[in-house]
Structures are given as C-alpha cells and as structure tokens.
Amino acid sequence: MAAFAEGTPCWVDASLPDVEAGKRFYGELFGWTFSESAGAPYGGYTQAYSRGRNVAALAPKPDGRMPTVWGIYLYTNDAYACAARIRASGGQMVMDPQPLGPYGTAALAADPGGAVFGLWQPGTHHGFEAQQEPYTYCWAELYTRARDAVDVFYANVFGFVPEDQDDDGSGVEYRLWSPPGSAPGAETAVLGRSLITDAFPEIMPAHFLAYFGVPDCDRSVEIVKRLGGRVTADPFDTPYGRIAVVADNQGAVFALLSESAGQPGPA
C-alpha cells in the first residue's frame, strides 16, 4: 500500500443519528458491506467495505446537537506536531490528538474560515484500502468564505503547492492543492478549494465536501431519492465528469462523480 503524502485525504466517515439506517442506505447505494460495531470504547465505529476493502466508516453521533456530516481526515505522520502547526497558523483544535488503541491517532481541527477536518496518524489502520474507483472516495473540496486566510493556513500547515484554475466566466475562483515537493496541477492535486459565493445560502457554513465515484451519476441520484435522500445540486457536466451533490436520508451531504478523467476540478 502506497503511503499518503502529508495533508492528503486518507479517510472519511459519516457521523449519523442512526448507524443501522446508514448501513441500509449506503449498502444499497454503493453496495458496501459493514463490520460489526467496534463497541463503546471506540464510539460504536463501523467500518464499510467495497469488495472486501476498507473504504469508509459510519459512526453514531455522541451528541444530538452535533452535525450529521461526512468528515474528511488528512494524513499526518505526527498528529501532535501538526496540531501545533495548526494553532500557530491561526486554526483551532476541536479535539486534541487522541490515540485510539493500536489503530492510530486522531484529532479534529478547524481552519481560520471555520471548516472542520480530521487528522489521522496511522497505526494498524492505514486509511483507504481502495479509492479512485466506483463506490469509493475519489475527491474532496473545501468551501470557504475566508479565501486568503485559508490559503495561507493550508500552505503553512501542510505545505500545499497551489494552482489556480482559469475563470470559466462564472466568477467562481477555484484552487487546486498538491502535496509539497510535487508539481502543481490536476495530475498531482489532492484537494480543491472553492469559494462560498452569493449563489449559496447565507447560512451555509465553511465545510469539506467528499466525492464518491459512481459508474452512472444520474442513476445513483435516482437511487438516493428512492432511499429517502435529497438532491441539493442536480447532475451537471464538468471537464472531469458528471457531478451531483446529494444528502443521505439522515442529512449528511456528499457528492457523486461519474466518468472521471482523473481527479475532479471545479464543481
């Protein structure tokens, strides 16, 4: 298994009110199978598998006031040092690094724009066993209003190398981030950064959006609706494939991408 570069998304999980309902939803939508719950010591964490490979997890929300969301975890080889860089660069730690038995060390942080993301320092759990293929994670984007502050933040914390995409006339600025030491561009990018413009609801918070690859975006959208989910952005074409943004039947928002020619760019 190839090692992840510092700052690369290496894991995703959904925090849900009802994990059993989540298993039924994602089991039918993506064909995932699931492990038994890890139990109370590990927060009821339930691993999801695609063709027998570890691709995501579902977890019960410990507090009903917490959001129902898909969380993105960025790889780090030293969670404690990364947490120090986050604080020094204007971010905040939502949860300080915590060892999780032999599996690894996790933390939660917020960038200067308020978007929350996780850190994962692997132990025996290395992260994705499969990605960039149907029914697995394929991309993530940060949506923010604090463009300048977050651009500096992620450069300082993870050393990301940026490349701005040409304006397509929509007025939406989009930036790709590649790992330190790599040439910038779509071939090496691991994350995208987009702006929350006036086209979005005023109450929309800064957030990360996880994408999952599917063979047929339109068909998957119909399955989402049949399973009680909702569509927040109908399928539309991009140079990178056909994209839709949806929410599951408990409210966790994610994106679907089909016909990907590599990693997606501006949504």
XYZ file of C-alpha atoms in Angstrom:
267
model
C 0.000 0.000 0.000
C 1.406 3.381 -1.031
C 1.978 5.852 1.768
C -0.079 9.043 1.830
C 1.645 12.402 1.495
C 1.251 14.843 4.388
C -2.135 16.556 4.154
C -3.637 14.052 1.712
C -7.176 12.857 2.463
C -6.712 9.320 3.757
C -10.089 8.520 5.352
C -13.738 9.553 5.510
C -16.502 8.778 7.961
C -20.126 9.756 8.415
C -21.476 10.887 11.793
C -25.095 9.767 11.843
C -28.029 9.645 14.266
C -28.787 6.064 13.197
C -25.916 3.863 12.004
C -28.209 0.943 11.126
C -30.209 3.215 8.813
C -26.922 4.427 7.343
C -25.853 0.850 6.650
C -29.081 0.207 4.760
C -28.745 3.446 2.753
C -25.088 3.104 1.749
C -25.328 -0.657 1.422
C -27.905 -0.202 -1.342
C -26.422 2.943 -2.904
C -22.794 1.807 -3.043
C -23.025 -1.933 -2.397
C -20.963 -1.568 0.766
C -20.756 -4.240 3.413
C -20.062 -3.486 7.047
C -18.179 -4.790 10.039
C -19.670 -5.240 13.448
C -19.570 -2.127 15.606
C -16.235 -1.553 17.316
C -18.190 -1.017 20.534
C -18.327 1.700 23.153
C -14.532 2.066 23.658
C -14.266 3.207 20.025
C -17.517 5.150 19.777
C -19.506 2.461 18.000
C -17.384 2.889 14.882
C -18.490 0.655 11.980
C -16.162 0.026 9.041
C -17.506 -0.003 5.463
C -16.059 -2.216 2.738
C -16.203 -2.195 -1.042
C -15.377 -5.624 -2.484
C -13.782 -6.522 0.820
C -11.588 -3.422 1.069
C -11.815 -0.758 3.760
C -13.211 2.458 2.216
C -15.098 4.451 4.895
C -16.850 4.229 8.250
C -20.144 5.137 9.892
C -20.288 6.346 13.477
C -23.161 7.247 15.809
C -23.257 10.878 16.853
C -22.366 11.053 20.552
C -24.424 14.225 20.921
C -27.598 15.041 19.010
C -26.514 18.659 18.726
C -23.518 17.681 16.595
C -23.937 17.951 12.806
C -24.804 14.980 10.619
C -21.867 15.087 8.212
C -19.258 13.276 6.191
C -15.873 14.039 7.746
C -12.556 14.219 5.882
C -9.321 13.078 7.554
C -5.960 14.361 6.348
C -2.895 12.196 6.738
C -0.117 13.251 9.073
C 2.935 11.382 10.253
C 2.871 13.303 13.552
C -0.530 14.446 14.814
C 0.945 16.353 17.761
C 3.349 18.363 15.597
C 0.582 19.001 13.075
C -1.728 20.248 15.841
C 0.993 22.683 16.917
C 1.286 23.996 13.344
C -2.488 24.382 13.162
C -2.567 26.535 16.296
C 0.441 28.581 15.187
C -1.186 29.228 11.802
C -4.478 30.593 13.107
C -6.523 27.408 13.316
C -8.090 25.765 16.350
C -8.099 22.246 17.712
C -11.629 20.938 18.188
C -10.239 17.690 19.617
C -6.592 17.334 20.566
C -4.751 14.266 19.250
C -6.003 11.099 20.894
C -4.542 7.609 20.483
C -7.200 5.073 19.508
C -5.719 1.821 20.716
C -3.459 0.235 18.122
C -5.363 1.781 15.200
C -3.768 5.235 15.157
C -4.092 8.766 16.496
C -6.997 11.048 15.574
C -7.663 14.749 16.011
C -10.191 17.334 14.824
C -9.290 20.873 13.804
C -10.918 23.970 12.356
C -9.236 26.241 9.838
C -9.445 30.066 10.064
C -12.636 30.038 8.000
C -14.338 27.581 10.357
C -14.197 24.410 8.231
C -13.648 21.324 10.374
C -11.367 18.496 9.271
C -9.758 15.492 10.876
C -6.164 14.389 11.239
C -5.149 10.751 11.071
C -1.760 9.369 12.081
C -1.928 5.669 11.218
C -1.163 2.778 13.465
C -2.573 -0.529 12.284
C -5.355 1.307 10.398
C -3.638 2.898 7.412
C -6.655 4.569 5.817
C -8.263 3.767 2.476
C -7.587 0.316 1.105
C -9.345 1.411 -2.091
C -10.131 4.818 -3.606
C -10.430 6.499 -7.001
C -12.755 3.783 -8.336
C -16.529 3.172 -8.395
C -18.222 3.267 -4.989
C -15.179 4.647 -3.182
C -13.845 8.061 -2.210
C -12.394 9.983 -5.153
C -12.022 13.687 -4.246
C -12.661 16.402 -1.659
C -13.159 20.145 -1.767
C -13.061 22.879 0.841
C -15.792 25.521 0.567
C -14.908 28.740 2.371
C -15.548 32.473 2.568
C -12.096 33.170 4.040
C -10.047 32.674 0.873
C -6.853 34.498 1.771
C -6.683 33.224 5.348
C -7.238 29.578 4.448
C -4.824 29.668 1.519
C -2.059 30.817 3.854
C -3.164 28.385 6.570
C -3.007 25.225 4.453
C 0.284 26.289 2.891
C 1.783 26.734 6.363
C 0.318 23.595 7.922
C 0.708 21.092 5.092
C 2.997 22.819 2.594
C 0.421 22.571 -0.198
C 1.505 23.754 -3.648
C -1.342 25.741 -5.280
C -2.566 26.116 -8.820
C -5.452 28.442 -9.625
C -7.830 27.313 -12.336
C -8.839 29.584 -15.195
C -12.039 31.509 -14.628
C -14.778 29.977 -16.788
C -16.799 33.188 -16.697
C -18.879 32.155 -13.699
C -16.893 34.343 -11.328
C -16.102 31.356 -9.096
C -12.443 31.105 -8.175
C -11.091 27.582 -7.750
C -7.706 26.417 -6.497
C -6.061 23.000 -6.580
C -3.663 21.941 -3.829
C -0.868 19.443 -4.428
C 1.465 17.903 -1.816
C 4.781 19.604 -1.040
C 7.557 18.733 -3.463
C 5.197 17.932 -6.343
C 4.484 19.944 -9.476
C 1.180 21.824 -9.119
C -1.797 20.837 -11.236
C -4.629 18.380 -11.727
C -2.312 15.387 -12.101
C -0.950 15.740 -8.570
C -3.742 17.606 -6.742
C -5.198 16.050 -3.587
C -7.737 18.750 -2.624
C -9.696 21.595 -4.163
C -10.618 24.945 -2.643
C -13.745 26.796 -3.774
C -15.462 29.936 -2.537
C -18.890 30.197 -0.942
C -20.408 32.923 -3.100
C -23.732 34.742 -3.017
C -25.151 31.841 -5.037
C -25.090 29.743 -1.853
C -27.426 30.160 1.147
C -26.172 32.704 3.686
C -26.390 30.112 6.450
C -24.094 27.648 4.660
C -21.032 27.097 6.870
C -17.500 26.538 5.631
C -17.095 22.819 5.037
C -15.349 19.988 3.237
C -17.301 18.054 0.603
C -16.435 14.391 -0.032
C -16.915 12.919 -3.504
C -17.620 9.257 -4.242
C -17.121 7.725 -7.676
C -20.080 6.001 -9.341
C -20.486 4.451 -12.799
C -23.625 6.461 -13.599
C -24.265 9.711 -11.719
C -27.887 10.076 -12.843
C -28.772 6.523 -11.862
C -27.162 6.958 -8.443
C -29.123 10.171 -7.905
C -32.358 8.300 -8.582
C -31.333 5.672 -6.022
C -30.592 8.405 -3.468
C -34.097 9.814 -3.957
C -35.715 6.375 -3.767
C -33.910 5.702 -0.487
C -35.241 8.915 1.074
C -32.268 11.179 0.397
C -32.435 14.520 -1.354
C -30.632 16.295 -4.170
C -29.005 19.654 -3.443
C -27.400 20.047 -6.899
C -28.828 18.145 -9.872
C -26.367 16.261 -12.103
C -24.273 18.541 -14.306
C -21.320 18.043 -16.622
C -17.782 19.253 -15.996
C -14.496 18.591 -17.824
C -13.803 15.982 -15.129
C -17.080 14.081 -15.301
C -20.722 14.346 -14.318
C -21.336 15.562 -10.770
C -24.278 15.801 -8.375
C -24.477 16.891 -4.749
C -26.866 14.923 -2.563
C -27.743 14.216 1.063
C -28.491 10.835 2.566
C -31.760 10.090 4.341
C -30.346 11.495 7.597
C -28.960 14.713 6.126
C -25.245 14.000 5.542
C -24.208 15.776 2.330
C -21.781 14.282 -0.202
C -21.100 14.402 -3.942
C -21.284 11.806 -6.699
C -18.933 11.751 -9.694
C -19.081 9.577 -12.799
C -16.923 9.363 -15.931
C -13.957 10.807 -14.116
C -10.893 11.597 -16.231
C -8.584 11.678 -13.221
C -9.443 13.787 -10.220
C -12.257 16.332 -10.459
C -11.715 20.036 -10.529
C -14.162 22.904 -10.071
C -17.667 21.822 -9.177
